[in-house]
PDB file of C-alpha atoms in Angstrom:
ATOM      1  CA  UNK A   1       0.000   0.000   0.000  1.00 81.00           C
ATOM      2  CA  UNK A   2       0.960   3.779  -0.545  1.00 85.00           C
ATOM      3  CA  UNK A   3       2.726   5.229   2.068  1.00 90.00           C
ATOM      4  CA  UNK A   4       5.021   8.126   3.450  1.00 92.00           C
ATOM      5  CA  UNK A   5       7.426   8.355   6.221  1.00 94.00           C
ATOM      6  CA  UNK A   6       8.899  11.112   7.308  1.00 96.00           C
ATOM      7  CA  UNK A   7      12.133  11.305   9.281  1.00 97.00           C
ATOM      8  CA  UNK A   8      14.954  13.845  10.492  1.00 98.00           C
ATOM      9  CA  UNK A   9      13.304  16.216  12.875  1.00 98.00           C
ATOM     10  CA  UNK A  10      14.808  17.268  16.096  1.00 98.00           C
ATOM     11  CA  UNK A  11      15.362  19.990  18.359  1.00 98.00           C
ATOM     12  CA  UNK A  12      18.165  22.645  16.816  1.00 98.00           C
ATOM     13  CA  UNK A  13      18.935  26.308  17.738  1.00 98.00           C
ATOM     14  CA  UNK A  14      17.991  29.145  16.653  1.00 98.00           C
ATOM     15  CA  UNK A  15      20.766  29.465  13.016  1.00 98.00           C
ATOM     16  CA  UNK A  16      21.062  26.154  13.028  1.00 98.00           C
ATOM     17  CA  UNK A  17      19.921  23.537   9.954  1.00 98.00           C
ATOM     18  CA  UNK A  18      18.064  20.172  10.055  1.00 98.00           C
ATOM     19  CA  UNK A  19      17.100  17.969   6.848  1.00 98.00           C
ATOM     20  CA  UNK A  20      13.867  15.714   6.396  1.00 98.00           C
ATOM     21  CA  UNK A  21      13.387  12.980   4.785  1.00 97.00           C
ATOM     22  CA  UNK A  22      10.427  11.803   3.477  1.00 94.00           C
ATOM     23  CA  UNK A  23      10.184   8.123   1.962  1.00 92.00           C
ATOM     24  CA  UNK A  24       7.311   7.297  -0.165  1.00 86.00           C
ATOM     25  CA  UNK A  25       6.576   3.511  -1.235  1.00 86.00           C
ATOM     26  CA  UNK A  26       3.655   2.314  -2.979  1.00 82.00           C
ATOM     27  CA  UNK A  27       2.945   5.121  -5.545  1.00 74.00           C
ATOM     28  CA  UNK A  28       2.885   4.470  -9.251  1.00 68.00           C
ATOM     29  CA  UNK A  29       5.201   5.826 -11.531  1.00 60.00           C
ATOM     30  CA  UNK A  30       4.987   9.083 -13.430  1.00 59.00           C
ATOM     31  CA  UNK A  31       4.614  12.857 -12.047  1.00 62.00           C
ATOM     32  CA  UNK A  32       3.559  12.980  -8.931  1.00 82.00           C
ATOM     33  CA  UNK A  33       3.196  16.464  -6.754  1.00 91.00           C
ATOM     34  CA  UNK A  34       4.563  16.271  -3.143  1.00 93.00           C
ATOM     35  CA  UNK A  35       4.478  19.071  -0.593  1.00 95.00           C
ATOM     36  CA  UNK A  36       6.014  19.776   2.969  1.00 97.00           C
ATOM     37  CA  UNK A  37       3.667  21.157   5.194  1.00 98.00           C
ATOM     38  CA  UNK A  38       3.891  22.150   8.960  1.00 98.00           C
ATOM     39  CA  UNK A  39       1.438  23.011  11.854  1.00 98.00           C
ATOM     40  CA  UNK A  40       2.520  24.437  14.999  1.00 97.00           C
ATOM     41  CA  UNK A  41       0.279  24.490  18.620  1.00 92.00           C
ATOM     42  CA  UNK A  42      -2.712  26.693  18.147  1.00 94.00           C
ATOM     43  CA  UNK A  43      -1.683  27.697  14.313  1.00 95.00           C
ATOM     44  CA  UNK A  44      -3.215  26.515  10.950  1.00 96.00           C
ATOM     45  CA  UNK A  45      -1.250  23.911   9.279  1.00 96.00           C
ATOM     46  CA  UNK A  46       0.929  25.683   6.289  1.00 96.00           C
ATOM     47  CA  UNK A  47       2.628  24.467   3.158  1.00 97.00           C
ATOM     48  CA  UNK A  48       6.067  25.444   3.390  1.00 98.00           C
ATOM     49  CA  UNK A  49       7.514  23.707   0.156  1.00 97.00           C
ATOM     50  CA  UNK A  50       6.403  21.714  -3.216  1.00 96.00           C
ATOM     51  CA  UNK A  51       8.050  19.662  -5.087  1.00 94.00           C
ATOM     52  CA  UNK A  52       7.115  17.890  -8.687  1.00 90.00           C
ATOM     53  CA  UNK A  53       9.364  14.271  -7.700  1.00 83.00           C
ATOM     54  CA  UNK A  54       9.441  14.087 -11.436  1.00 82.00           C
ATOM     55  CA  UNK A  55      10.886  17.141 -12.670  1.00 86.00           C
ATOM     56  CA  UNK A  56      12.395  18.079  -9.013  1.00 89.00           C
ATOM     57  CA  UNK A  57      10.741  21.570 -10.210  1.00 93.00           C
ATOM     58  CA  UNK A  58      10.281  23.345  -6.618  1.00 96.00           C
ATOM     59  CA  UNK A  59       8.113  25.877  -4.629  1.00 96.00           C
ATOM     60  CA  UNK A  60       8.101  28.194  -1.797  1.00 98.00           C
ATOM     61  CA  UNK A  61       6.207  29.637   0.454  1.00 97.00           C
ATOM     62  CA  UNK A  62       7.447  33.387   1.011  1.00 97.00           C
ATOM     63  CA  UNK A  63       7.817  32.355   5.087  1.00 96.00           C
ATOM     64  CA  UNK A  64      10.625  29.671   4.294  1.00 98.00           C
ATOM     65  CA  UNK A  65      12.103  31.189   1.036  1.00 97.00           C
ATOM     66  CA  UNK A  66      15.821  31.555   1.051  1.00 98.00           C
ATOM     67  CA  UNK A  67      15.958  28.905   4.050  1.00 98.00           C
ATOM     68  CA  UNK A  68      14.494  26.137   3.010  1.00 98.00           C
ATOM     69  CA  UNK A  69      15.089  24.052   0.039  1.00 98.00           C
ATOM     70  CA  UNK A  70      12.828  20.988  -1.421  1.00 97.00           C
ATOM     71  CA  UNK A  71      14.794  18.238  -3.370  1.00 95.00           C
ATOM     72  CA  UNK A  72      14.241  14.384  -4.468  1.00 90.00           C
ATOM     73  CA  UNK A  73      16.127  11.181  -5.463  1.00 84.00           C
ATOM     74  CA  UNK A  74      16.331  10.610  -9.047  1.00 70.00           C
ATOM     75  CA  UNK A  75      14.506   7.934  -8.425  1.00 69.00           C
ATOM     76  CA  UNK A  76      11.190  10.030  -6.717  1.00 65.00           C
ATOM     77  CA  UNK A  77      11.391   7.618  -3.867  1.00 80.00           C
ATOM     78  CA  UNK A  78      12.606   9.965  -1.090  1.00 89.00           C
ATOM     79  CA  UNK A  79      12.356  13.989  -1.316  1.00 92.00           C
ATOM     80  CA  UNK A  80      14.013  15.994   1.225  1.00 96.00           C
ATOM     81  CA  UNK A  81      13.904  19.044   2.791  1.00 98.00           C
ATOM     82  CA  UNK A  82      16.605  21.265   4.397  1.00 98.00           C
ATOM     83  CA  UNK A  83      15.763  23.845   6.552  1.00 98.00           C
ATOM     84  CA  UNK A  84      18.892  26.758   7.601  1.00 98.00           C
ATOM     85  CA  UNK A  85      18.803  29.250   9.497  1.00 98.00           C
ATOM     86  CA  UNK A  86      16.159  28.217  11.753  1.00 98.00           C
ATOM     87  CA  UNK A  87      13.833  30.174  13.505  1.00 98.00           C
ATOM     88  CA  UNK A  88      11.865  30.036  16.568  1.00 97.00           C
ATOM     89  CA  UNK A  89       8.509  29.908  14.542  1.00 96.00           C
ATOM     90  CA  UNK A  90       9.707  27.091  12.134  1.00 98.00           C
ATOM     91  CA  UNK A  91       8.774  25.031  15.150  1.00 98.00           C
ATOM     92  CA  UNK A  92       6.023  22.687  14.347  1.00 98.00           C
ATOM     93  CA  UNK A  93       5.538  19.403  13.431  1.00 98.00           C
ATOM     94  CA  UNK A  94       6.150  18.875   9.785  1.00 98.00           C
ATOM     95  CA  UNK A  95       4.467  16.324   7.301  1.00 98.00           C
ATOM     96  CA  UNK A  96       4.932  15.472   3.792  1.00 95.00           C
ATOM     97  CA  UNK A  97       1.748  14.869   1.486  1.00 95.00           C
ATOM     98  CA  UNK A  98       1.669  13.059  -1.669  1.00 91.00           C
ATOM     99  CA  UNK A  99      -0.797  13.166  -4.659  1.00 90.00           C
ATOM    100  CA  UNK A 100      -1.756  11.965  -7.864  1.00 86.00           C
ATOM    101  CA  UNK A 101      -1.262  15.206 -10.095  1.00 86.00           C
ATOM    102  CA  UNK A 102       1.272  15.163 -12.244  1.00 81.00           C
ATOM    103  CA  UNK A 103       1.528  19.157 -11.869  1.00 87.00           C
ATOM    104  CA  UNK A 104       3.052  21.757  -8.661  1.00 90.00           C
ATOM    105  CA  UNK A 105       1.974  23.431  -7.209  1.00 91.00           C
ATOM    106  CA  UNK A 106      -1.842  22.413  -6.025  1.00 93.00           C
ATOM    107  CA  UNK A 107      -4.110  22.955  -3.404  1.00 94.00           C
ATOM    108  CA  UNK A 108      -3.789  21.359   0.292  1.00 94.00           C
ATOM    109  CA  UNK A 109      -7.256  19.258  -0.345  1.00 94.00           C
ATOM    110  CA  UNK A 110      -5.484  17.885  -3.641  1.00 93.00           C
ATOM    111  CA  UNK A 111      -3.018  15.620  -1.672  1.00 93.00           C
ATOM    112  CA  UNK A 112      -4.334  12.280  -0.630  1.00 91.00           C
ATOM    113  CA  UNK A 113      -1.154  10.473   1.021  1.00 91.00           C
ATOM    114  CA  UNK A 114      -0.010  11.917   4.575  1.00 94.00           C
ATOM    115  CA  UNK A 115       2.824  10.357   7.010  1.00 95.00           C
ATOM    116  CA  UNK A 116       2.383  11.100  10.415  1.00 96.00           C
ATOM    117  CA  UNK A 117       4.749  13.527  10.830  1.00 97.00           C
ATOM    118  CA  UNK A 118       8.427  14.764  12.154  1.00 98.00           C
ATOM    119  CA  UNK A 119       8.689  16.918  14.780  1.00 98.00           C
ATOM    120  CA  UNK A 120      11.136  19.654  14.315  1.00 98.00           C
ATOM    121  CA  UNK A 121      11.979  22.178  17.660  1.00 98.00           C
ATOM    122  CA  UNK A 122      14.058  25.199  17.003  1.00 98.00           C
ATOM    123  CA  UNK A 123      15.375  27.076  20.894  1.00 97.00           C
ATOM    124  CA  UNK A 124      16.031  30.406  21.417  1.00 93.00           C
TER     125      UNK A 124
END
């Protein structure tokens, strides 16, 4: 069956850089949208990063831009995402999502595959 696992978080200070992992199994081959999202206590969750696994063709949003940076195995079966200079309010716990479009970006309710989650605490 489909699935996603996410891996990598941890607890960093403030400047300092983590990378996730995020291993997907299961899907078919072709183009295939994936996105990084994260939700902190009390906050709506928020897409920080899409990534077409086919094309590695990449997008921000303008919170993360210049920090983070979405990438994939040539293969599509892991994409990654490192985070620098790490802030406070990047901490959340962060998810990857997988669909079936074969276009990036799309909308949150467009992703149908999501792991469980990586937690990811940056200190002051």
């Amino acid at each position: 069956q489909a699935r996603l696992v996410e891996s990598g978080g941890g607890t960093v200070q403030a400047g300092g850089s983590l990378r996730l992992s995020c291993v997907r199994s299961g899907f078919p081959v072709g183009r295939k949208c994936m996105g990084w999202y994260r939700q902190a206590p009390g906050k709506e969750r928020e897409g920080v990063a899409y990534i077409n696994a086919d094309t590695g063709d990449t997008y921000y949003a303008d919170s993360v831009k210049g920090r983070f940076t979405a990438s994939r195995t040539n293969a599509n079966y892991t994409v990654y995402l490192q985070m620098n200079s790490l802030k406070p309010d990047d901490t959340a716990m962060y998810y990857c999502a997988g669909s079936l479009s074969g276009r990036c970006p799309i909308p949150e309710t467009d992703y149908i595959i999501w792991g469980h989650g990586t937690q990811v605490t940056v200190s002051s």
